[in-house]
mmCIF file of C-alpha atoms in Angstrom:
data_model
loop_
_atom_site.group_PDB
_atom_site.id
_atom_site.type_symbol
_atom_site.label_atom_id
_atom_site.label_comp_id
_atom_site.label_asym_id
_atom_site.label_seq_id
_atom_site.Cartn_x
_atom_site.Cartn_y
_atom_site.Cartn_z
ATOM 1 C CA UNK W 8 -141.317 31.371 36.379
ATOM 2 C CA UNK W 9 -144.973 30.524 36.542
ATOM 3 C CA UNK W 10 -144.112 29.114 40.251
ATOM 4 C CA UNK W 11 -142.803 32.498 40.945
ATOM 5 C CA UNK W 12 -145.827 34.180 39.860
ATOM 6 C CA UNK W 13 -147.768 32.116 41.935
ATOM 7 C CA UNK W 14 -145.769 32.368 44.747
ATOM 8 C CA UNK W 15 -145.667 36.274 44.291
ATOM 9 C CA UNK W 16 -149.210 36.292 44.162
ATOM 10 C CA UNK W 17 -149.623 34.045 47.507
ATOM 11 C CA UNK W 18 -147.427 36.427 49.090
ATOM 12 C CA UNK W 19 -149.404 39.851 47.872
ATOM 13 C CA UNK W 20 -152.741 38.357 49.171
ATOM 14 C CA UNK W 21 -151.580 37.375 52.736
ATOM 15 C CA UNK W 22 -150.183 41.091 52.996
ATOM 16 C CA UNK W 23 -153.144 42.335 51.941
ATOM 17 C CA UNK W 24 -155.227 40.267 54.654
ATOM 18 C CA UNK W 25 -152.875 41.525 56.920
ATOM 19 C CA UNK W 26 -153.311 44.644 55.989
ATOM 20 C CA UNK W 27 -157.249 45.084 55.723
ATOM 21 C CA UNK W 28 -157.590 43.277 59.404
ATOM 22 C CA UNK W 29 -155.166 45.453 60.843
ATOM 23 C CA UNK W 30 -156.580 48.786 58.988
ATOM 24 C CA UNK W 31 -158.799 50.967 61.246
ATOM 25 C CA UNK W 32 -161.281 53.819 60.007
ATOM 26 C CA UNK W 33 -163.049 56.146 62.439
ATOM 27 C CA UNK W 34 -166.118 55.283 61.388
ATOM 28 C CA UNK W 35 -166.299 51.639 61.795
ATOM 29 C CA UNK W 36 -163.986 48.886 64.100
ATOM 30 C CA UNK W 37 -162.027 46.332 62.563
ATOM 31 C CA UNK W 38 -163.071 43.412 64.062
ATOM 32 C CA UNK W 39 -160.712 40.299 64.920
ATOM 33 C CA UNK W 40 -162.521 37.412 66.791
ATOM 34 C CA UNK W 41 -160.405 33.913 67.687
ATOM 35 C CA UNK W 42 -160.831 30.690 68.780
ATOM 36 C CA UNK W 43 -160.129 30.455 72.465
ATOM 37 C CA UNK W 44 -161.342 28.661 74.566
ATOM 38 C CA UNK W 45 -160.872 30.277 78.598
ATOM 39 C CA UNK W 46 -163.838 31.298 80.721
ATOM 40 C CA UNK W 47 -164.095 34.881 80.697
ATOM 41 C CA UNK W 48 -164.800 36.575 83.983
ATOM 42 C CA UNK W 49 -166.426 39.730 85.662
ATOM 43 C CA UNK W 50 -169.059 41.037 87.614
ATOM 44 C CA UNK W 51 -171.949 42.222 85.514
ATOM 45 C CA UNK W 52 -171.998 45.559 84.175
ATOM 46 C CA UNK W 53 -167.810 45.714 84.718
ATOM 47 C CA UNK W 54 -165.462 47.387 82.291
ATOM 48 C CA UNK W 55 -162.115 46.979 82.153
ATOM 49 C CA UNK W 56 -159.725 50.318 81.120
ATOM 50 C CA UNK W 57 -156.559 49.367 79.683
ATOM 51 C CA UNK W 58 -154.358 52.863 79.777
ATOM 52 C CA UNK W 59 -151.211 54.838 81.105
ATOM 53 C CA UNK W 60 -152.074 56.036 84.515
ATOM 54 C CA UNK W 61 -151.760 59.671 83.176
ATOM 55 C CA UNK W 62 -154.409 59.271 80.762
ATOM 56 C CA UNK W 63 -156.512 57.779 82.810
ATOM 57 C CA UNK W 64 -155.632 60.611 85.400
ATOM 58 C CA UNK W 65 -156.279 63.059 82.765
ATOM 59 C CA UNK W 66 -158.597 64.507 80.126
ATOM 60 C CA UNK W 67 -158.849 61.015 78.799
ATOM 61 C CA UNK W 68 -160.104 59.276 81.818
ATOM 62 C CA UNK W 69 -162.591 62.544 82.266
ATOM 63 C CA UNK W 70 -163.786 61.649 78.864
ATOM 64 C CA UNK W 71 -164.409 57.723 79.866
ATOM 65 C CA UNK W 72 -166.181 58.231 83.031
ATOM 66 C CA UNK W 73 -168.655 60.633 81.601
ATOM 67 C CA UNK W 74 -169.235 58.349 78.856
ATOM 68 C CA UNK W 75 -169.147 54.803 80.339
ATOM 69 C CA UNK W 76 -170.073 55.704 84.072
ATOM 70 C CA UNK W 77 -173.232 58.045 83.537
ATOM 71 C CA UNK W 78 -176.206 57.850 85.747
ATOM 72 C CA UNK W 79 -178.085 54.867 84.423
ATOM 73 C CA UNK W 80 -182.351 56.190 83.090
ATOM 74 C CA UNK W 81 -185.115 55.140 85.496
ATOM 75 C CA UNK W 82 -183.134 54.431 88.605
ATOM 76 C CA UNK W 83 -184.054 56.147 92.062
ATOM 77 C CA UNK W 84 -180.565 57.173 93.098
ATOM 78 C CA UNK W 85 -177.557 57.437 90.917
ATOM 79 C CA UNK W 86 -175.573 54.541 89.738
ATOM 80 C CA UNK W 87 -173.338 54.079 86.651
ATOM 81 C CA UNK W 88 -174.163 52.225 83.190
ATOM 82 C CA UNK W 89 -170.376 50.321 84.283
ATOM 83 C CA UNK W 90 -168.371 49.618 87.040
ATOM 84 C CA UNK W 91 -164.697 50.752 85.758
ATOM 85 C CA UNK W 92 -161.296 49.755 86.920
ATOM 86 C CA UNK W 93 -158.260 50.815 85.104
ATOM 87 C CA UNK W 94 -154.941 49.051 85.000
ATOM 88 C CA UNK W 95 -151.885 50.120 82.751
ATOM 89 C CA UNK W 96 -151.219 47.661 79.777
ATOM 90 C CA UNK W 97 -148.140 45.901 81.209
ATOM 91 C CA UNK W 98 -150.794 44.967 84.294
ATOM 92 C CA UNK W 99 -153.048 43.570 81.666
ATOM 93 C CA UNK W 100 -151.830 39.768 81.308
ATOM 94 C CA UNK W 101 -152.696 36.575 82.450
ATOM 95 C CA UNK W 102 -156.125 36.484 84.466
ATOM 96 C CA UNK W 103 -156.381 40.212 83.558
ATOM 97 C CA UNK W 104 -157.482 39.462 80.057
ATOM 98 C CA UNK W 105 -159.969 37.464 80.972
ATOM 99 C CA UNK W 106 -162.213 40.331 81.737
ATOM 100 C CA UNK W 107 -165.290 40.086 80.066
ATOM 101 C CA UNK W 108 -165.385 43.533 78.710
ATOM 102 C CA UNK W 109 -162.338 46.138 78.124
ATOM 103 C CA UNK W 110 -161.323 49.144 76.394
ATOM 104 C CA UNK W 111 -157.439 49.557 75.393
ATOM 105 C CA UNK W 112 -156.055 53.093 75.053
ATOM 106 C CA UNK W 113 -153.158 53.858 72.941
ATOM 107 C CA UNK W 114 -151.331 56.839 72.954
ATOM 108 C CA UNK W 115 -148.847 58.134 69.990
ATOM 109 C CA UNK W 116 -150.389 55.851 67.145
ATOM 110 C CA UNK W 117 -152.508 56.929 64.307
ATOM 111 C CA UNK W 118 -156.370 57.708 65.067
ATOM 112 C CA UNK W 119 -158.058 54.000 64.839
ATOM 113 C CA UNK W 120 -160.797 52.296 66.533
ATOM 114 C CA UNK W 121 -161.125 48.697 66.381
ATOM 115 C CA UNK W 122 -163.188 45.953 67.740
ATOM 116 C CA UNK W 123 -162.031 42.246 69.419
ATOM 117 C CA UNK W 124 -164.393 39.278 69.960
ATOM 118 C CA UNK W 125 -163.449 36.321 72.350
ATOM 119 C CA UNK W 126 -159.691 37.541 71.717
ATOM 120 C CA UNK W 127 -158.615 36.267 75.314
ATOM 121 C CA UNK W 128 -161.455 34.449 76.416
ATOM 122 C CA UNK W 129 -165.334 33.450 75.396
ATOM 123 C CA UNK W 130 -167.768 35.187 75.726
ATOM 124 C CA UNK W 131 -165.667 38.739 75.509
ATOM 125 C CA UNK W 132 -165.983 41.870 73.772
ATOM 126 C CA UNK W 133 -163.080 44.452 74.124
ATOM 127 C CA UNK W 134 -162.185 47.549 71.900
ATOM 128 C CA UNK W 135 -159.397 49.702 71.115
ATOM 129 C CA UNK W 136 -158.635 53.102 70.578
ATOM 130 C CA UNK W 137 -155.738 55.020 69.441
ATOM 131 C CA UNK W 138 -154.368 58.159 68.139
ATOM 132 C CA UNK W 139 -151.261 60.755 68.649
ATOM 133 C CA UNK W 140 -152.431 62.634 71.546
ATOM 134 C CA UNK W 141 -154.696 62.992 74.094
ATOM 135 C CA UNK W 142 -156.926 65.345 71.647
ATOM 136 C CA UNK W 143 -157.155 62.590 69.320
ATOM 137 C CA UNK W 144 -157.759 59.793 71.759
ATOM 138 C CA UNK W 145 -160.513 62.144 73.453
ATOM 139 C CA UNK W 146 -162.082 62.641 69.773
ATOM 140 C CA UNK W 147 -162.288 58.748 69.350
ATOM 141 C CA UNK W 148 -163.793 58.219 72.639
ATOM 142 C CA UNK W 149 -166.369 60.392 71.640
ATOM 143 C CA UNK W 150 -167.390 59.700 68.381
ATOM 144 C CA UNK W 151 -167.638 55.802 69.188
ATOM 145 C CA UNK W 152 -169.117 56.141 72.984
ATOM 146 C CA UNK W 153 -172.484 55.387 72.027
ATOM 147 C CA UNK W 154 -171.713 52.167 69.636
ATOM 148 C CA UNK W 155 -169.332 50.637 72.343
ATOM 149 C CA UNK W 156 -171.767 51.568 75.006
ATOM 150 C CA UNK W 157 -175.151 49.770 73.115
ATOM 151 C CA UNK W 158 -172.664 46.695 72.334
ATOM 152 C CA UNK W 159 -171.560 45.966 75.752
ATOM 153 C CA UNK W 160 -175.091 46.324 77.057
ATOM 154 C CA UNK W 161 -176.341 43.508 74.342
ATOM 155 C CA UNK W 162 -173.303 41.419 74.881
ATOM 156 C CA UNK W 163 -174.339 41.751 78.811
ATOM 157 C CA UNK W 164 -177.567 41.074 78.389
ATOM 158 C CA UNK W 165 -176.848 38.203 75.890
ATOM 159 C CA UNK W 166 -174.737 36.635 78.404
ATOM 160 C CA UNK W 167 -177.040 36.577 81.358
ATOM 161 C CA UNK W 168 -179.367 35.111 78.917
ATOM 162 C CA UNK W 169 -177.015 32.171 78.598
ATOM 163 C CA UNK W 170 -176.986 31.695 82.504
ATOM 164 C CA UNK W 171 -181.380 31.692 82.220
ATOM 165 C CA UNK W 172 -181.041 27.385 82.396
ATOM 166 C CA UNK W 173 -183.678 26.048 84.694
ATOM 167 C CA UNK W 174 -187.061 27.784 84.037
ATOM 168 C CA UNK W 175 -190.170 28.668 85.792
ATOM 169 C CA UNK W 176 -193.371 26.389 83.720
ATOM 170 C CA UNK W 177 -195.927 29.225 82.735
ATOM 171 C CA UNK W 178 -199.244 27.234 82.090
ATOM 172 C CA UNK W 179 -201.343 28.686 79.699
ATOM 173 C CA UNK W 180 -199.258 31.752 78.877
ATOM 174 C CA UNK W 181 -198.624 31.319 75.213
ATOM 175 C CA UNK W 182 -202.499 30.117 74.579
ATOM 176 C CA UNK W 183 -203.494 33.161 76.904
ATOM 177 C CA UNK W 184 -201.173 36.175 75.502
ATOM 178 C CA UNK W 185 -199.484 34.848 72.595
ATOM 179 C CA UNK W 186 -195.627 34.588 73.395
ATOM 180 C CA UNK W 187 -193.110 32.577 75.372
ATOM 181 C CA UNK W 188 -190.516 33.869 78.231
ATOM 182 C CA UNK W 189 -187.753 32.623 79.920
ATOM 183 C CA UNK W 190 -188.333 32.822 83.986
ATOM 184 C CA UNK W 191 -186.094 31.721 86.012
ATOM 185 C CA UNK W 192 -186.676 28.517 88.396
ATOM 186 C CA UNK W 193 -186.472 30.537 91.472
ATOM 187 C CA UNK W 194 -189.246 32.818 90.584
ATOM 188 C CA UNK W 195 -192.868 31.756 91.155
ATOM 189 C CA UNK W 196 -196.167 32.823 89.957
ATOM 190 C CA UNK W 197 -198.273 35.623 92.022
ATOM 191 C CA UNK W 198 -201.303 35.576 89.649
ATOM 192 C CA UNK W 199 -202.335 33.953 86.506
ATOM 193 C CA UNK W 200 -205.856 34.779 84.729
ATOM 194 C CA UNK W 201 -206.410 34.874 80.945
ATOM 195 C CA UNK W 202 -205.255 38.104 80.161
ATOM 196 C CA UNK W 203 -202.388 38.751 83.018
ATOM 197 C CA UNK W 204 -199.577 37.434 84.536
ATOM 198 C CA UNK W 205 -197.802 38.779 87.721
ATOM 199 C CA UNK W 206 -194.667 36.681 88.430
ATOM 200 C CA UNK W 207 -192.435 37.453 91.053
ATOM 201 C CA UNK W 208 -189.242 36.540 93.224
ATOM 202 C CA UNK W 209 -187.646 37.322 96.678
ATOM 203 C CA UNK W 210 -184.221 38.540 97.334
ATOM 204 C CA UNK W 211 -182.570 39.436 100.563
ATOM 205 C CA UNK W 212 -183.525 42.864 100.185
ATOM 206 C CA UNK W 213 -187.240 42.934 98.796
ATOM 207 C CA UNK W 214 -188.476 41.526 95.293
ATOM 208 C CA UNK W 215 -188.023 41.993 91.599
ATOM 209 C CA UNK W 216 -191.338 41.565 90.115
ATOM 210 C CA UNK W 217 -192.786 40.860 85.940
ATOM 211 C CA UNK W 218 -196.377 41.626 84.833
ATOM 212 C CA UNK W 219 -197.441 40.839 81.165
ATOM 213 C CA UNK W 220 -200.590 41.185 79.395
ATOM 214 C CA UNK W 221 -202.250 42.333 75.996
ATOM 215 C CA UNK W 222 -204.180 45.071 74.741
ATOM 216 C CA UNK W 223 -206.029 45.846 71.670
ATOM 217 C CA UNK W 224 -204.233 47.814 68.845
ATOM 218 C CA UNK W 225 -206.873 50.574 69.447
ATOM 219 C CA UNK W 226 -206.042 51.049 72.975
ATOM 220 C CA UNK W 227 -203.822 53.994 72.451
ATOM 221 C CA UNK W 228 -206.081 57.087 70.140
ATOM 222 C CA UNK W 229 -202.722 58.860 69.940
ATOM 223 C CA UNK W 230 -199.067 57.555 69.849
ATOM 224 C CA UNK W 231 -197.526 61.309 69.725
ATOM 225 C CA UNK W 232 -198.860 61.719 73.422
ATOM 226 C CA UNK W 233 -197.472 57.860 74.251
ATOM 227 C CA UNK W 234 -195.466 58.959 77.762
ATOM 228 C CA UNK W 235 -198.728 59.826 79.118
ATOM 229 C CA UNK W 236 -200.679 56.932 77.633
ATOM 230 C CA UNK W 237 -198.514 54.400 79.353
ATOM 231 C CA UNK W 238 -198.551 55.843 82.509
ATOM 232 C CA UNK W 239 -202.466 55.973 82.481
ATOM 233 C CA UNK W 240 -201.841 52.311 80.771
ATOM 234 C CA UNK W 241 -199.939 51.352 84.294
ATOM 235 C CA UNK W 242 -202.230 53.221 86.377
ATOM 236 C CA UNK W 243 -205.136 51.395 85.395
ATOM 237 C CA UNK W 244 -204.308 47.617 84.569
ATOM 238 C CA UNK W 245 -201.414 47.440 86.849
ATOM 239 C CA UNK W 246 -203.119 49.084 89.521
ATOM 240 C CA UNK W 247 -206.268 46.671 89.420
ATOM 241 C CA UNK W 248 -204.111 43.557 89.166
ATOM 242 C CA UNK W 249 -201.271 44.651 91.800
ATOM 243 C CA UNK W 250 -202.141 43.655 95.364
ATOM 244 C CA UNK W 251 -201.088 46.153 98.285
ATOM 245 C CA UNK W 252 -202.127 47.083 101.475
ATOM 246 C CA UNK W 253 -205.112 48.462 102.319
ATOM 247 C CA UNK W 254 -205.086 51.753 101.187
ATOM 248 C CA UNK W 255 -202.707 51.909 98.642
ATOM 249 C CA UNK W 256 -202.364 51.470 95.247
ATOM 250 C CA UNK W 257 -199.981 50.612 92.788
ATOM 251 C CA UNK W 258 -199.071 53.823 90.376
ATOM 252 C CA UNK W 259 -196.390 55.263 88.555
ATOM 253 C CA UNK W 260 -194.360 57.790 90.414
ATOM 254 C CA UNK W 261 -196.334 61.343 89.929
ATOM 255 C CA UNK W 262 -193.019 63.830 90.475
ATOM 256 C CA UNK W 263 -190.822 63.193 87.659
ATOM 257 C CA UNK W 264 -191.732 62.183 84.112
ATOM 258 C CA UNK W 265 -190.641 58.186 82.932
ATOM 259 C CA UNK W 266 -187.831 58.203 79.954
ATOM 260 C CA UNK W 267 -189.268 57.338 76.934
ATOM 261 C CA UNK W 268 -187.765 55.431 73.252
ATOM 262 C CA UNK W 269 -188.104 54.042 70.659
ATOM 263 C CA UNK W 270 -186.545 50.282 70.589
ATOM 264 C CA UNK W 271 -187.283 47.213 69.244
ATOM 265 C CA UNK W 272 -188.254 43.765 70.816
ATOM 266 C CA UNK W 273 -188.623 40.339 69.209
ATOM 267 C CA UNK W 274 -187.930 41.882 66.431
ATOM 268 C CA UNK W 275 -191.342 43.842 66.645
ATOM 269 C CA UNK W 276 -190.768 47.617 67.188
ATOM 270 C CA UNK W 277 -192.029 48.778 70.810
ATOM 271 C CA UNK W 278 -191.897 51.565 73.297
ATOM 272 C CA UNK W 279 -189.744 51.639 76.136
ATOM 273 C CA UNK W 280 -190.331 53.319 79.232
ATOM 274 C CA UNK W 281 -188.167 54.225 82.517
ATOM 275 C CA UNK W 282 -189.583 55.065 85.579
ATOM 276 C CA UNK W 283 -190.482 55.137 89.000
ATOM 277 C CA UNK W 284 -193.387 53.236 90.696
ATOM 278 C CA UNK W 285 -194.788 53.899 94.190
ATOM 279 C CA UNK W 286 -197.942 53.110 96.289
ATOM 280 C CA UNK W 287 -200.156 55.725 97.065
ATOM 281 C CA UNK W 288 -200.165 56.687 100.502
ATOM 282 C CA UNK W 289 -197.762 54.154 101.482
ATOM 283 C CA UNK W 290 -193.894 54.304 101.721
ATOM 284 C CA UNK W 291 -192.983 51.690 98.924
ATOM 285 C CA UNK W 292 -191.756 52.683 95.563
ATOM 286 C CA UNK W 293 -188.937 51.502 93.244
ATOM 287 C CA UNK W 294 -188.138 51.451 89.309
ATOM 288 C CA UNK W 295 -189.541 50.026 86.226
ATOM 289 C CA UNK W 296 -188.908 49.331 82.822
ATOM 290 C CA UNK W 297 -192.258 49.168 80.673
ATOM 291 C CA UNK W 298 -192.202 48.042 76.811
ATOM 292 C CA UNK W 299 -195.480 48.230 74.672
ATOM 293 C CA UNK W 300 -194.814 46.217 71.587
ATOM 294 C CA UNK W 301 -196.896 46.637 68.921
ATOM 295 C CA UNK W 302 -198.220 43.722 66.851
ATOM 296 C CA UNK W 303 -199.598 45.072 63.658
ATOM 297 C CA UNK W 304 -200.061 41.428 62.206
ATOM 298 C CA UNK W 305 -202.284 40.338 65.267
ATOM 299 C CA UNK W 306 -203.687 43.367 66.097
ATOM 300 C CA UNK W 307 -202.572 44.072 69.716
ATOM 301 C CA UNK W 308 -199.816 45.131 71.866
ATOM 302 C CA UNK W 309 -198.051 43.336 74.193
ATOM 303 C CA UNK W 310 -197.236 44.895 77.658
ATOM 304 C CA UNK W 311 -193.935 43.338 79.252
ATOM 305 C CA UNK W 312 -193.015 45.189 82.553
ATOM 306 C CA UNK W 313 -190.014 44.428 85.251
ATOM 307 C CA UNK W 314 -189.936 46.460 88.752
ATOM 308 C CA UNK W 315 -187.742 46.428 91.451
ATOM 309 C CA UNK W 316 -188.569 46.997 95.179
ATOM 310 C CA UNK W 317 -185.488 47.100 97.467
ATOM 311 C CA UNK W 318 -185.104 50.277 99.194
ATOM 312 C CA UNK W 319 -181.739 49.418 101.135
ATOM 313 C CA UNK W 320 -179.793 48.433 98.132
ATOM 314 C CA UNK W 321 -178.858 49.336 94.600
ATOM 315 C CA UNK W 322 -180.871 48.287 92.040
ATOM 316 C CA UNK W 323 -179.097 48.306 88.792
ATOM 317 C CA UNK W 324 -178.153 44.936 88.490
ATOM 318 C CA UNK W 325 -181.550 43.454 90.042
ATOM 319 C CA UNK W 326 -183.465 45.716 86.834
ATOM 320 C CA UNK W 327 -180.559 44.382 84.356
ATOM 321 C CA UNK W 328 -181.675 40.731 85.227
ATOM 322 C CA UNK W 329 -185.561 41.639 84.433
ATOM 323 C CA UNK W 330 -184.513 43.294 81.113
ATOM 324 C CA UNK W 331 -182.454 40.073 79.894
ATOM 325 C CA UNK W 332 -185.542 37.917 81.042
ATOM 326 C CA UNK W 333 -187.904 39.931 78.957
ATOM 327 C CA UNK W 334 -186.185 40.114 75.951
ATOM 328 C CA UNK W 335 -186.016 36.098 75.754
ATOM 329 C CA UNK W 336 -189.382 36.590 74.657
ATOM 330 C CA UNK W 337 -190.458 34.423 71.340
ATOM 331 C CA UNK W 338 -193.833 35.243 70.247
ATOM 332 C CA UNK W 339 -196.058 32.785 68.082
#
């Protein structure tokens, strides 16, 4: 009798665990992680959509493209958040399952939201959204698109950072500015002084650049006007240090207001600004991302910026690389 009772408890426990794993709520995803060792594949910022063709070609596909192929903020031309490709479920097998990021759409099932970490390969992040009909699936997409986008971007940045093996030696930056940062070895130091570092890399179409400096905590008199404060800061400090052709000056492009949001960098509160730079009186311009990081303990701001000059090509992935580099920062 005792053995029978013990066996029954084991079966009930196993069943409860299984149901808990399979059960999904609208507000949060059930996460599944498997010990797999196949290497994931896919270009930077790519996303595989696994759905029946009629869903992709209809309202569900329109909603997916609206949310996950929306234009990236701060770029001079339209470029999508993710390059998406769709395939029906029967094709999602073999090598296709190694996609670094995927979203599975299933119709005819109870509304659900599932998250998969390293399900078929490593590193990999995937989701499954289910609903009995098109309307329920669209509701699921709308309810979770912000969460999915944030997680996919964070996952992609971590992957990009994992590729930063050999790094550039930046002498004195930790003593001068109070932090270290992992910059790939194919960058070079264009300028290094006690309070300003300019690091850049030549690419086939131009350059990718980084600048680092600090400011006293009382530099900004009014944080309520941070967009204009950051524009003024860039135009003054970067304008003084970035060398351009005679008659020009490195400034924030005047026609469009930059995009500003609050975030965190290296565990500290920060303002993220995305916009366009230009060289005044010259035909030179491009996108930038700027982080003003507040360190109350040390009574200063860290200013970390990446910008790109590549006039003939798309710039999303160049900017993504710079963001990934900046976010390797480690404060003293």
